[in-house]
Coordinates of C-alpha atoms in Angstrom, one line a residue:
Chain A
X1 CA -18.3 -3.6 -9.8
X2 CA -21.0 -5.4 -8.0
X3 CA -23.8 -2.9 -7.3
X4 CA -26.1 -2.8 -4.3
X5 CA -29.7 -1.6 -4.1
X6 CA -28.8 1.9 -3.0
X7 CA -26.3 2.8 -5.7
X8 CA -23.2 1.7 -3.7
X9 CA -20.6 -1.0 -4.4
X10 CA -20.7 -4.4 -2.8
X11 CA -17.3 -5.4 -4.1
X12 CA -14.9 -4.7 -6.9
X13 CA -14.7 -7.9 -8.9
X14 CA -13.3 -9.5 -12.1
X15 CA -15.9 -11.5 -14.0
X16 CA -14.7 -13.9 -16.7
X17 CA -17.1 -15.5 -19.2
X18 CA -15.7 -19.0 -19.5
X19 CA -18.5 -20.5 -21.6
X20 CA -21.8 -19.4 -23.1
X21 CA -23.5 -19.6 -19.7
X22 CA -20.6 -20.1 -17.2
X23 CA -18.9 -17.3 -15.4
X24 CA -16.0 -17.1 -13.0
X25 CA -16.1 -14.2 -10.5
X26 CA -13.0 -13.2 -8.7
X27 CA -13.7 -11.2 -5.6
X28 CA -11.8 -9.6 -2.8
X29 CA -11.0 -12.3 -0.2
X30 CA -12.1 -10.1 2.6
X31 CA -15.6 -9.8 1.0
X32 CA -16.3 -13.5 0.3
X33 CA -19.0 -13.9 2.9
X34 CA -20.7 -10.5 2.0
X35 CA -20.6 -11.2 -1.7
X36 CA -21.9 -14.7 -1.3
X37 CA -24.9 -13.5 0.7
X38 CA -25.6 -10.8 -1.7
X39 CA -25.5 -13.0 -4.8
X40 CA -27.5 -15.8 -3.2
X41 CA -30.3 -13.3 -2.4
X42 CA -30.2 -11.9 -5.9
X43 CA -30.3 -15.4 -7.4
X44 CA -33.7 -16.1 -6.0
X45 CA -36.1 -16.3 -8.9
X46 CA -33.4 -16.8 -11.6
X47 CA -32.3 -20.0 -13.3
X48 CA -28.8 -19.8 -12.0
X49 CA -26.5 -22.0 -10.0
X50 CA -23.9 -20.4 -7.7
X51 CA -20.9 -22.2 -6.4
X52 CA -18.4 -20.8 -3.9
X53 CA -15.1 -22.2 -5.1
X54 CA -12.9 -20.2 -2.7
X55 CA -11.4 -23.2 -1.1
X56 CA -10.9 -25.0 -4.4
X57 CA -8.9 -22.4 -6.3
X58 CA -5.5 -20.9 -5.5
X59 CA -4.5 -17.7 -7.3
X60 CA -1.0 -16.6 -8.2
X61 CA -0.3 -13.3 -10.1
X62 CA 2.8 -13.1 -12.4
X63 CA 3.2 -9.4 -13.2
X64 CA 5.7 -7.2 -14.9
X65 CA 7.3 -6.5 -18.3
X66 CA 9.0 -9.8 -18.4
X67 CA 6.0 -11.8 -17.4
X68 CA 5.1 -13.2 -20.8
X69 CA 8.7 -14.2 -21.6
X70 CA 9.1 -15.9 -18.3
X71 CA 5.8 -17.7 -18.4
X72 CA 6.3 -18.8 -22.1
X73 CA 9.1 -21.1 -20.9
X74 CA 6.7 -22.9 -18.6
X75 CA 3.6 -23.3 -20.8
X76 CA 2.8 -24.7 -24.2
X77 CA 0.2 -22.0 -25.2
X78 CA 1.6 -19.4 -27.5
X79 CA 1.2 -16.3 -25.3
X80 CA 1.8 -13.9 -28.2
X81 CA -1.7 -14.8 -29.3
X82 CA -3.3 -13.8 -26.0
X83 CA -4.7 -10.4 -25.5
X84 CA -5.4 -8.4 -22.3
X85 CA -8.3 -10.0 -20.4
X86 CA -8.2 -13.3 -22.4
X87 CA -8.8 -16.3 -20.3
X88 CA -7.8 -19.9 -21.2
X89 CA -6.8 -23.3 -19.9
X90 CA -3.2 -24.6 -20.2
X91 CA -0.5 -26.5 -18.4
X92 CA 1.9 -24.4 -16.3
X93 CA 5.0 -26.1 -15.1
X94 CA 3.2 -29.4 -15.8
X95 CA 0.2 -28.6 -13.7
X96 CA -3.3 -27.8 -15.0
X97 CA -4.2 -24.1 -14.8
X98 CA -6.6 -21.5 -15.9
X99 CA -4.9 -18.4 -17.0
X100 CA -6.0 -14.8 -17.6
X101 CA -3.9 -12.0 -19.0
X102 CA -4.7 -9.4 -16.5
X103 CA -3.6 -8.2 -13.1
X104 CA -3.7 -5.4 -10.5
X105 CA -0.4 -3.7 -11.1
X106 CA -0.7 -1.6 -14.2
X107 CA 1.9 -3.9 -15.9
X108 CA 1.5 -6.7 -18.4
X109 CA 0.9 -9.9 -16.5
X110 CA -1.0 -13.1 -15.9
X111 CA -3.2 -14.5 -13.1
X112 CA -3.0 -18.2 -12.6
X113 CA -5.9 -20.1 -11.2
X114 CA -4.7 -23.4 -9.8
X115 CA -5.7 -26.3 -7.6
X116 CA -4.5 -25.5 -4.1
X117 CA -2.2 -28.6 -4.0
X118 CA -0.5 -27.4 -7.2
X119 CA 0.1 -23.8 -6.2
X120 CA 3.3 -24.3 -4.3
X121 CA 5.0 -26.2 -7.1
X122 CA 4.0 -23.6 -9.7
X123 CA 5.1 -20.8 -7.4
X124 CA 8.5 -22.5 -7.0
X125 CA 8.8 -23.1 -10.8
X126 CA 8.0 -19.4 -11.4
X127 CA 10.7 -18.3 -8.9
X128 CA 13.1 -20.8 -10.4
X129 CA 12.5 -19.3 -13.8
X130 CA 13.4 -15.8 -12.4
X131 CA 10.2 -14.4 -10.8
X132 CA 10.7 -12.3 -7.6
X133 CA 8.2 -13.0 -4.8
X134 CA 6.3 -9.9 -3.8
X135 CA 3.8 -9.3 -1.1
X136 CA 0.8 -7.1 -0.7
X137 CA 2.9 -4.1 0.2
X138 CA 4.6 -4.1 -3.2
X139 CA 1.3 -4.8 -4.9
X140 CA -0.3 -1.9 -3.1
X141 CA 2.4 0.5 -4.3
X142 CA 1.9 -0.7 -7.9
X143 CA -1.9 -0.5 -7.9
X144 CA -1.7 3.0 -6.4
X145 CA 0.8 4.2 -9.0
X146 CA -1.6 2.7 -11.6
X147 CA -4.5 4.6 -10.1
X148 CA -6.5 1.5 -9.4
X149 CA -9.1 1.5 -6.6
X150 CA -8.9 -0.8 -3.6
X151 CA -12.2 -2.0 -2.2
X152 CA -12.8 -0.7 1.3
X153 CA -10.8 2.4 0.5
X154 CA -11.9 4.1 -2.7
X155 CA -15.0 1.9 -3.1
X156 CA -17.4 1.0 -0.4
X157 CA -21.1 0.1 0.2
X158 CA -21.9 3.8 0.1
X159 CA -19.6 5.0 -2.7
X160 CA -21.2 6.3 -5.9
X161 CA -19.0 4.9 -8.6
X162 CA -20.2 7.6 -11.0
X163 CA -18.2 10.1 -8.9
X164 CA -15.0 8.2 -9.5
X165 CA -12.5 7.9 -12.4
X166 CA -13.9 4.3 -12.7
X167 CA -17.3 5.5 -13.8
X168 CA -16.6 3.8 -17.1
X169 CA -17.5 0.4 -15.7
X170 CA -21.1 1.6 -15.3
X171 CA -23.0 0.9 -18.5
X172 CA -25.9 3.2 -18.1
X173 CA -27.7 1.9 -21.2
X174 CA -27.9 -1.6 -19.8
X175 CA -30.1 -2.9 -17.0
X176 CA -28.5 -3.7 -13.7
X177 CA -29.3 -4.1 -10.1
X178 CA -29.7 -0.8 -8.2
X179 CA -29.6 1.2 -11.4
X180 CA -32.4 3.7 -10.5
X181 CA -30.9 4.4 -7.1
X182 CA -27.4 4.9 -8.6
X183 CA -28.6 7.3 -11.3
X184 CA -30.6 9.3 -8.8
X185 CA -27.8 9.7 -6.3
X186 CA -25.8 13.0 -6.7
X187 CA -22.1 13.3 -6.5
X188 CA -21.4 15.0 -3.2
X189 CA -17.7 14.2 -3.5
X190 CA -15.4 13.1 -6.2
X191 CA -12.2 11.0 -6.3
X192 CA -9.0 12.7 -7.3
X193 CA -5.3 11.9 -7.5
X194 CA -2.7 14.0 -5.7
X195 CA 1.1 14.3 -5.8
X196 CA 2.7 15.8 -2.8
X197 CA 5.7 18.2 -2.8
X198 CA 7.2 16.5 0.2
X199 CA 6.3 13.8 2.7
X200 CA 4.1 10.8 2.3
X201 CA 0.3 10.8 2.5
X202 CA -1.4 8.0 4.3
X203 CA -5.0 6.8 4.5
X204 CA -7.2 9.1 6.6
X205 CA -5.1 12.3 6.3
X206 CA -7.2 15.4 5.8
X207 CA -7.2 17.2 2.4
X208 CA -7.5 21.0 2.7
X209 CA -8.4 23.7 0.3
X210 CA -7.0 26.8 2.0
X211 CA -7.6 26.4 5.7
X212 CA -10.7 24.3 5.2
X213 CA -10.9 20.5 5.2
X214 CA -12.6 19.4 2.0
X215 CA -11.8 15.8 1.9
X216 CA -9.6 12.9 3.0
X217 CA -7.0 10.5 1.7
X218 CA -8.3 7.0 1.0
X219 CA -5.0 5.5 -0.2
X220 CA -1.6 7.0 0.1
X221 CA 2.0 6.0 -0.2
X222 CA 5.3 6.6 -1.7
X223 CA 5.8 6.1 -5.4
X224 CA 9.3 4.7 -6.0
X225 CA 9.1 5.7 -9.7
X226 CA 7.9 9.3 -9.2
X227 CA 10.0 9.5 -6.0
X228 CA 7.1 11.4 -4.4
X229 CA 4.2 10.8 -2.1
X230 CA 1.0 10.0 -4.0
X231 CA -2.6 9.7 -2.9
X232 CA -6.1 8.9 -3.9
X233 CA -8.5 11.2 -2.1
X234 CA -12.2 12.1 -1.9
X235 CA -12.9 15.8 -1.9
X236 CA -16.2 17.7 -1.8
X237 CA -17.8 18.4 -5.2
X238 CA -16.7 21.8 -6.3
X239 CA -13.6 22.0 -4.1
X240 CA -10.8 23.5 -6.2
X241 CA -7.0 23.8 -6.2
X242 CA -4.7 24.5 -4.5
X243 CA -5.1 21.4 -2.4
X244 CA -3.0 20.6 0.7
X245 CA -2.7 17.3 2.5
X246 CA -2.3 17.6 6.3
X247 CA 0.7 15.4 7.2
X248 CA 0.9 15.1 11.0
X249 CA -0.6 18.5 11.5
X250 CA 1.3 20.3 8.7
X251 CA -0.3 21.2 5.4
X252 CA 1.8 20.1 2.4
X253 CA 1.0 21.3 -1.1
X254 CA -0.6 18.6 -3.2
X255 CA -0.9 18.9 -7.0
X256 CA -3.9 17.4 -8.8
X257 CA -2.7 14.5 -10.9
X258 CA -4.4 12.7 -13.7
X259 CA -4.8 8.9 -13.1
X260 CA -3.0 6.7 -13.6
X261 CA -0.1 8.5 -11.9
X262 CA 2.2 6.7 -14.4
X263 CA 1.5 5.6 -17.9
X264 CA 0.1 2.1 -17.9
X265 CA 1.7 -0.7 -19.9
Chain B
X1 CA 21.6 -8.2 13.7
X2 CA 24.3 -5.8 14.5
X3 CA 24.1 -4.3 18.0
X4 CA 27.2 -2.1 18.8
X5 CA 28.3 -2.2 22.5
X6 CA 29.3 1.4 22.6
X7 CA 25.8 2.8 23.1
X8 CA 22.5 2.5 24.8
X9 CA 19.1 1.3 23.5
X10 CA 15.4 1.6 24.0
X11 CA 12.7 -1.0 23.7
X12 CA 11.3 1.0 20.9
X13 CA 14.5 0.4 18.9
X14 CA 16.3 3.7 19.2
X15 CA 19.9 3.9 20.0
X16 CA 21.6 6.6 22.1
X17 CA 25.4 7.3 21.8
X18 CA 26.9 9.6 24.4
X19 CA 29.3 12.2 22.9
X20 CA 30.6 14.8 25.4
X21 CA 27.6 16.4 27.1
X22 CA 25.2 15.4 24.2
X23 CA 23.7 12.2 22.9
X24 CA 23.3 11.1 19.3
X25 CA 20.1 9.3 18.5
X26 CA 19.2 6.9 15.6
X27 CA 17.3 3.7 15.0
X28 CA 18.8 0.2 15.2
X29 CA 19.7 -2.2 12.4
X30 CA 16.7 -4.3 13.4
X31 CA 14.4 -1.3 13.1
X32 CA 15.7 -0.2 9.7
X33 CA 15.4 -3.8 8.4
X34 CA 11.8 -4.1 9.8
X35 CA 10.8 -0.8 8.2
X36 CA 12.3 -1.5 4.8
X37 CA 13.4 1.2 2.4
X38 CA 13.3 4.5 4.2
X39 CA 12.0 7.2 1.9
X40 CA 11.3 10.2 4.1
X41 CA 12.4 11.5 7.5
X42 CA 10.6 14.3 9.4
X43 CA 13.2 16.0 11.6
X44 CA 12.5 18.0 14.7
X45 CA 13.4 21.7 15.1
X46 CA 16.7 22.5 16.7
X47 CA 16.0 24.0 20.2
X48 CA 13.0 21.9 20.9
X49 CA 12.7 20.7 24.5
X50 CA 11.6 17.1 24.7
X51 CA 10.5 14.7 27.3
X52 CA 11.8 11.1 27.6
X53 CA 9.7 8.9 25.3
X54 CA 8.2 11.9 23.4
X55 CA 7.8 11.4 19.6
X56 CA 10.5 13.6 18.2
X57 CA 11.0 12.5 14.6
X58 CA 9.2 10.4 12.0
X59 CA 10.8 7.8 9.8
X60 CA 8.7 6.7 6.8
X61 CA 9.3 3.7 4.7
X62 CA 7.3 2.7 1.7
X63 CA 5.3 0.5 4.1
X64 CA 4.6 2.7 7.1
X65 CA 5.4 5.8 9.2
X66 CA 7.2 5.2 12.5
X67 CA 7.7 7.7 15.4
X68 CA 11.2 8.1 16.8
X69 CA 11.2 8.8 20.5
X70 CA 13.6 10.8 22.6
X71 CA 15.5 8.2 24.7
X72 CA 16.1 10.9 27.4
X73 CA 14.6 14.3 28.3
X74 CA 16.6 17.3 27.1
X75 CA 16.9 19.7 24.2
X76 CA 17.4 18.9 20.5
X77 CA 20.7 20.6 19.6
X78 CA 21.3 19.3 16.1
X79 CA 19.5 17.3 13.4
X80 CA 20.9 15.2 10.5
X81 CA 19.9 17.4 7.6
X82 CA 21.6 14.9 5.2
X83 CA 18.5 12.7 5.7
X84 CA 16.3 15.3 3.9
X85 CA 17.9 14.4 0.6
X86 CA 19.3 11.0 1.4
X87 CA 16.9 9.2 3.9
X88 CA 18.3 5.9 2.7
X89 CA 21.4 6.6 4.9
X90 CA 19.2 5.1 7.7
X91 CA 19.2 1.8 5.8
X92 CA 22.8 1.9 4.7
X93 CA 24.4 3.0 7.9
X94 CA 21.9 3.0 10.8
X95 CA 24.5 3.4 13.5
X96 CA 26.7 5.9 11.7
X97 CA 25.7 8.3 8.9
X98 CA 22.0 7.5 9.5
X99 CA 21.9 9.2 12.9
X100 CA 18.7 11.3 13.2
X101 CA 19.1 14.0 16.0
X102 CA 21.4 15.1 18.8
X103 CA 20.0 15.8 22.3
X104 CA 21.6 17.6 25.2
X105 CA 20.1 15.7 28.1
X106 CA 18.9 17.4 31.3
X107 CA 21.1 14.8 33.0
X108 CA 23.6 12.4 31.4
X109 CA 22.9 10.1 34.2
X110 CA 19.5 9.4 32.7
X111 CA 21.2 7.2 30.1
X112 CA 21.7 4.6 32.8
X113 CA 17.9 4.0 32.7
X114 CA 18.3 2.7 29.1
X115 CA 19.2 -0.8 27.9
X116 CA 22.8 -1.9 27.1
X117 CA 23.6 -4.0 24.0
X118 CA 22.9 -7.2 25.9
X119 CA 19.6 -6.0 27.2
X120 CA 18.5 -4.9 23.8
X121 CA 19.5 -8.3 22.3
X122 CA 17.1 -9.9 24.9
X123 CA 14.3 -7.5 23.7
X124 CA 14.9 -8.7 20.1
X125 CA 14.9 -12.3 21.2
X126 CA 11.6 -11.9 23.1
X127 CA 10.0 -10.3 19.9
X128 CA 11.3 -13.0 17.6

């Protein structure tokens, strides 16, 4: 997470260390301008060079239990030697690529950083080899089942990350921007996972404890694997079960669920 | 897209099939295809009086929730309870087993205000 001065979150990012002093930051596309302005301001007074490579890199994600097997047929690198979060350079379908064994689905998988002009050919080669194209709707279902936050929903400029299940990313023993403000700000609400008895929760639906509204759904949807509606929601600190989600005016019983909703691979 | 000629249509992609003094209502092939896999249907209560255009039921796919409107004013006299356990009937058979509710219209003549198959086909073309 990219912290701001007041203990909130500028963006939820992936940061790869490519060399001793070279990093690659993968940000949410919707936040490019905001992140760029934030980092440029922070860079003042540091010996650091920033480059916005957004227009020079295309990103494809190959995700799922068969990802390694499928990709192995298209690249020379032995993938069995690559661990989660490893990053390396290799040819994929005859095109130069940077690869990372990571993703946003809760499954094994790879992200492929490509020259924009190579992206279509690599995409076609992956599909030819058996990959199924999937859009953001499918990806949102997967990341929700995996209990991953989506910036703008679970994480915002005013979110305290210490009040979320993703507090582990904050290394309190290290120095970081906005640390004092973050450590001083209390948890007024906390993020929970809910599984509904019936119906499908959607973003913005009220969360009730008894008759009283104690929170709101920040991401919701249908889990094809659980065959139930699932939600991430913020509730007031101290609010306790039983919880209900108000689905179009009707309260529906919602059970507290550990995150991820499903075991991660 | 399949558009049977035996029934009436709305611009909001419901179909209305007259049967005796009642009208069966569902969503079109186009609508179910656009929604994707239907995973939940909220049915109205039998006996509910509804206005033309009123949101009466909700069909939810993985992607989104969509209101289903009464094509004519009247009273809901039956609902398709099979959809509670098998909402996918709407995808599999939108014009048959995937019907959603049955209305007894105030006036069967109100059906003439709706689109016929040809008129609905034009609506789809204009949206394409």
